[in-house]
XYZ file of C-alpha atoms in Angstrom:
313
model
C 0.000 0.000 0.000
C 1.192 3.547 -0.754
C 0.719 6.157 1.960
C -1.937 7.943 -0.130
C -3.739 4.778 -1.309
C -7.494 4.877 -0.810
C -8.143 2.409 2.019
C -11.610 1.372 3.162
C -11.916 -0.062 6.686
C -15.287 -1.808 7.028
C -16.385 -1.914 10.653
C -14.242 1.002 11.815
C -16.315 1.558 14.965
C -15.750 -1.963 16.228
C -12.824 -3.129 18.289
C -10.854 -4.591 15.358
C -11.747 -1.950 12.784
C -10.922 0.941 15.093
C -7.565 -0.667 15.907
C -6.785 -1.014 12.196
C -7.596 2.672 11.665
C -5.298 3.595 14.566
C -2.498 1.485 13.119
C -2.897 2.914 9.612
C -2.765 6.456 10.981
C 0.235 5.578 13.141
C 2.065 4.340 10.046
C 1.251 7.465 8.068
C -1.568 6.374 5.765
C -3.585 9.442 4.884
C -6.552 8.380 2.723
C -8.746 6.210 4.943
C -12.438 5.783 4.109
C -15.005 4.807 6.751
C -18.771 4.574 6.952
C -20.923 4.013 10.023
C -23.800 1.544 9.936
C -26.294 4.409 9.703
C -24.422 5.703 6.649
C -23.978 2.326 4.962
C -25.796 -0.908 5.829
C -23.409 -3.607 4.634
C -26.220 -6.157 4.435
C -27.833 -3.995 1.727
C -26.283 -5.199 -1.522
C -27.487 -2.273 -3.594
C -26.103 0.272 -1.138
C -22.748 -1.520 -0.918
C -22.448 -1.713 -4.700
C -23.220 2.006 -5.002
C -20.634 2.865 -2.329
C -17.868 0.897 -4.058
C -18.784 2.257 -7.482
C -18.554 5.799 -6.118
C -15.481 5.509 -3.868
C -13.384 2.905 -5.754
C -11.127 1.981 -2.808
C -7.726 0.501 -3.649
C -7.544 -1.631 -0.507
C -10.188 -3.036 1.838
C -9.918 -4.300 5.401
C -13.124 -6.246 6.060
C -13.412 -6.112 9.849
C -17.190 -5.636 10.064
C -19.086 -8.497 11.701
C -21.891 -9.397 14.073
C -20.062 -10.874 17.062
C -20.835 -12.193 20.529
C -20.039 -14.805 23.143
C -21.469 -18.270 23.762
C -24.876 -17.062 24.961
C -25.374 -14.659 22.060
C -24.311 -17.222 19.469
C -26.426 -19.973 21.014
C -29.577 -17.867 21.320
C -29.509 -16.281 17.843
C -27.653 -18.569 15.390
C -29.860 -17.592 12.443
C -29.087 -13.909 12.992
C -25.357 -14.548 13.274
C -25.311 -16.558 10.064
C -27.499 -14.206 8.029
C -25.907 -10.900 8.984
C -22.338 -12.123 8.634
C -22.959 -13.957 5.357
C -24.730 -10.991 3.812
C -22.280 -8.270 4.784
C -19.122 -10.197 3.905
C -20.417 -11.430 0.555
C -21.648 -7.954 -0.370
C -18.324 -6.292 0.460
C -16.094 -8.936 -1.127
C -18.175 -9.097 -4.294
C -18.369 -5.308 -4.622
C -14.607 -5.045 -4.113
C -14.048 -7.529 -6.938
C -16.511 -5.943 -9.376
C -15.019 -2.510 -8.758
C -11.379 -3.455 -9.249
C -10.129 -3.312 -5.679
C -6.389 -4.092 -5.710
C -6.394 -6.143 -2.511
C -8.825 -7.152 0.213
C -8.150 -8.580 3.650
C -10.885 -10.640 5.291
C -10.945 -10.892 9.085
C -12.303 -14.142 10.434
C -12.068 -16.003 13.726
C -10.340 -19.032 15.183
C -13.786 -20.588 15.708
C -13.649 -21.658 12.045
C -11.483 -24.586 13.101
C -12.924 -27.955 14.230
C -13.967 -28.467 17.828
C -11.437 -31.255 18.279
C -8.727 -29.850 16.007
C -5.097 -30.758 16.655
C -3.453 -28.352 19.094
C -2.010 -25.900 18.334
C -4.335 -25.484 15.337
C -2.606 -25.077 11.956
C -4.320 -23.288 9.091
C -4.492 -26.626 7.258
C -6.937 -28.195 9.759
C -9.851 -26.177 8.365
C -12.868 -28.364 7.479
C -11.247 -31.595 8.676
C -13.972 -32.390 11.256
C -17.106 -30.912 12.847
C -17.344 -27.457 14.370
C -18.129 -26.401 17.934
C -21.947 -26.344 18.118
C -22.198 -23.233 20.324
C -20.835 -20.962 17.572
C -21.350 -23.092 14.470
C -23.471 -20.527 12.621
C -20.867 -17.773 13.022
C -18.073 -20.145 12.049
C -19.879 -21.276 8.896
C -20.374 -17.672 7.825
C -16.679 -16.894 8.348
C -15.617 -20.030 6.491
C -17.814 -18.951 3.567
C -16.135 -15.540 3.503
C -12.598 -16.870 3.422
C -13.532 -19.494 0.829
C -15.131 -16.847 -1.393
C -11.861 -14.899 -1.276
C -9.981 -18.086 -2.170
C -12.315 -18.883 -5.060
C -12.041 -15.358 -6.481
C -8.260 -15.669 -6.375
C -8.372 -18.986 -8.201
C -10.977 -18.030 -10.779
C -10.197 -14.381 -11.418
C -6.630 -13.827 -10.219
C -7.499 -11.444 -7.392
C -5.219 -10.934 -4.382
C -7.610 -11.392 -1.482
C -6.238 -12.710 1.807
C -7.718 -13.924 5.088
C -6.576 -13.545 8.688
C -7.927 -15.718 11.507
C -7.411 -14.107 14.930
C -7.577 -15.898 18.239
C -9.658 -14.385 21.064
C -9.213 -10.611 20.982
C -9.482 -7.908 23.621
C -8.525 -4.280 24.083
C -9.751 -0.726 23.434
C -13.324 -0.287 22.208
C -14.356 -3.795 23.222
C -17.977 -4.761 23.844
C -18.681 -4.968 27.585
C -22.321 -6.020 27.364
C -23.238 -8.185 30.396
C -24.599 -11.104 28.318
C -23.530 -10.574 24.700
C -19.792 -9.956 25.083
C -16.830 -12.311 24.849
C -15.294 -13.879 27.926
C -12.530 -11.402 28.773
C -14.530 -8.151 28.553
C -17.447 -9.911 30.274
C -15.149 -10.826 33.174
C -13.812 -7.266 33.378
C -17.313 -5.877 33.726
C -18.485 -8.600 36.099
C -15.572 -8.247 38.516
C -15.660 -4.447 38.354
C -19.362 -4.355 39.225
C -18.848 -6.920 41.980
C -16.067 -4.804 43.466
C -18.207 -1.669 43.267
C -21.215 -3.351 44.900
C -19.212 -5.261 47.505
C -20.484 -8.638 46.249
C -19.057 -11.593 48.151
C -18.918 -13.844 45.103
C -18.941 -13.791 41.298
C -20.486 -16.661 39.342
C -18.734 -17.686 36.111
C -19.938 -20.122 33.465
C -18.645 -23.695 33.189
C -15.930 -25.246 35.310
C -13.064 -22.970 34.274
C -11.098 -25.756 32.590
C -11.165 -24.717 28.888
C -7.864 -23.375 27.602
C -7.834 -20.147 25.626
C -5.387 -17.825 23.891
C -5.772 -14.025 23.849
C -4.304 -11.381 21.536
C -4.337 -7.641 22.214
C -6.260 -6.000 19.379
C -3.596 -3.406 18.540
C -1.157 -6.277 17.949
C -3.675 -7.804 15.525
C -4.001 -4.467 13.714
C -0.244 -4.318 13.301
C -0.306 -7.803 11.764
C -3.199 -6.863 9.462
C -1.287 -3.940 7.956
C 1.869 -6.073 7.767
C 0.061 -8.809 5.834
C -1.616 -6.367 3.474
C 1.848 -5.178 2.515
C 3.793 -8.440 2.630
C 1.550 -11.463 2.054
C -0.421 -12.945 -0.811
C -1.829 -16.450 -0.859
C -4.947 -18.586 -0.672
C -4.238 -20.054 2.740
C -5.388 -18.024 5.705
C -2.912 -16.726 8.289
C -3.451 -17.378 11.992
C -3.094 -14.413 14.349
C -2.249 -15.161 17.949
C 0.410 -15.385 20.629
C 0.986 -19.124 20.766
C 0.339 -18.974 24.543
C -2.695 -20.232 26.465
C -4.222 -20.298 29.931
C -7.359 -21.763 31.488
C -10.531 -19.726 31.889
C -10.106 -20.201 35.650
C -6.620 -18.661 35.481
C -7.992 -15.862 33.307
C -10.755 -15.094 35.807
C -8.231 -14.948 38.631
C -5.980 -12.637 36.595
C -8.856 -10.291 35.724
C -10.046 -10.257 39.348
C -6.575 -9.260 40.548
C -6.281 -6.563 37.889
C -9.681 -5.094 38.748
C -9.050 -5.371 42.473
C -11.882 -7.778 43.319
C -11.131 -9.899 46.394
C -14.303 -11.952 46.742
C -14.978 -15.589 45.861
C -15.185 -16.947 42.300
C -17.902 -19.620 41.903
C -18.212 -21.854 38.838
C -21.665 -22.780 37.495
C -21.084 -26.195 35.953
C -24.631 -26.322 34.558
C -23.484 -23.816 31.926
C -21.501 -24.840 28.818
C -17.727 -24.688 28.643
C -17.486 -24.350 24.869
C -14.531 -25.798 22.987
C -12.115 -27.555 25.387
C -8.994 -25.969 23.924
C -8.269 -23.318 21.291
C -4.625 -22.551 20.632
C -3.471 -21.342 17.238
C -0.347 -22.476 15.445
C 1.219 -19.082 14.696
C 4.357 -20.393 12.997
C 3.240 -19.064 9.614
C 3.005 -15.458 10.837
C 6.311 -15.913 12.648
C 7.983 -17.186 9.482
C 6.666 -14.168 7.611
C 8.502 -11.982 10.130
C 5.788 -10.916 12.591
C 5.246 -11.498 16.306
C 2.996 -9.986 18.968
C 4.271 -7.447 21.521
C 1.659 -7.148 24.328
C 1.693 -9.719 27.137
C -1.684 -10.652 28.639
C -1.277 -9.080 32.131
C -0.253 -5.767 30.535
C -3.033 -5.974 27.974
C -5.699 -6.629 30.612
C -4.552 -3.528 32.510
C -4.950 -1.491 29.316
C -8.342 -3.072 28.632
C -9.556 -2.263 32.153
C -8.456 1.356 31.715
C -10.469 1.425 28.488
C -13.488 0.003 30.306
C -13.268 2.664 33.008
C -13.017 5.408 30.385
C -15.781 3.984 28.183
C -18.928 6.100 28.732
C -21.068 3.644 26.762
C -20.253 0.540 28.796
C -23.453 0.750 30.846
C -25.618 0.726 27.724
C -23.745 -1.861 25.647
């Protein structure tokens, strides 16, 4: 990308999209295009086509998505599949028909099988069944990355896909029931500390193992790959390090300053037993993360405290 290239960041108000915008600005890119949902509904094919025909972006970061944790995915699978399928297909197709030079599709590590080999290499995609609690979202993301792959094969485009592990950081969603595990724990322990609650109840038994990547590190990788990678195979984005949900809860509680009891509700689902990405491909390309989890959680908690919308989200 040239510093004055026209770059469209889809989903710029979300955690990932806003981080990509920050990283582009930090690196000196000057021609960044954004549209809010009220300005452009990405599920509206006609509107998306008109936007691309008018703006003609050179590069596209497709970070827009409908996202949520286990409860949100389990309670509204049809919504998660429809919205994500529609918006990603509309954007990718419009980018192709309007001569976009390169597109980067942001997916999720949930595309990999429930019982995938650990750590999960990019090559394990579609080798066995998905985790049922987020199957609809995963299927939509798989469709997006495969559409990019098929366009490359059939039409010679240069569309790439990045599959991040669990993300956290500035501008996260702290909704009490529809957020991912780390921001949900931040809010839960903060509110428990503020109210003087003697205990906090967490879902499952705390045994699942998870990996977490600070979102600004992901954004740095996204810009790096746009400039230095082309290929049909997706690239995993993670740290290569994992911890249990129980260890995560204890770490968040310490960071927030909550000193009460943590209780585990084993009637609730655990989700996938283990999710650790094989990040050797990104490492071989010359990239590695920079933010360790304890430091990142401190930054995320600061963001939560300074986020005026957290009570409504």
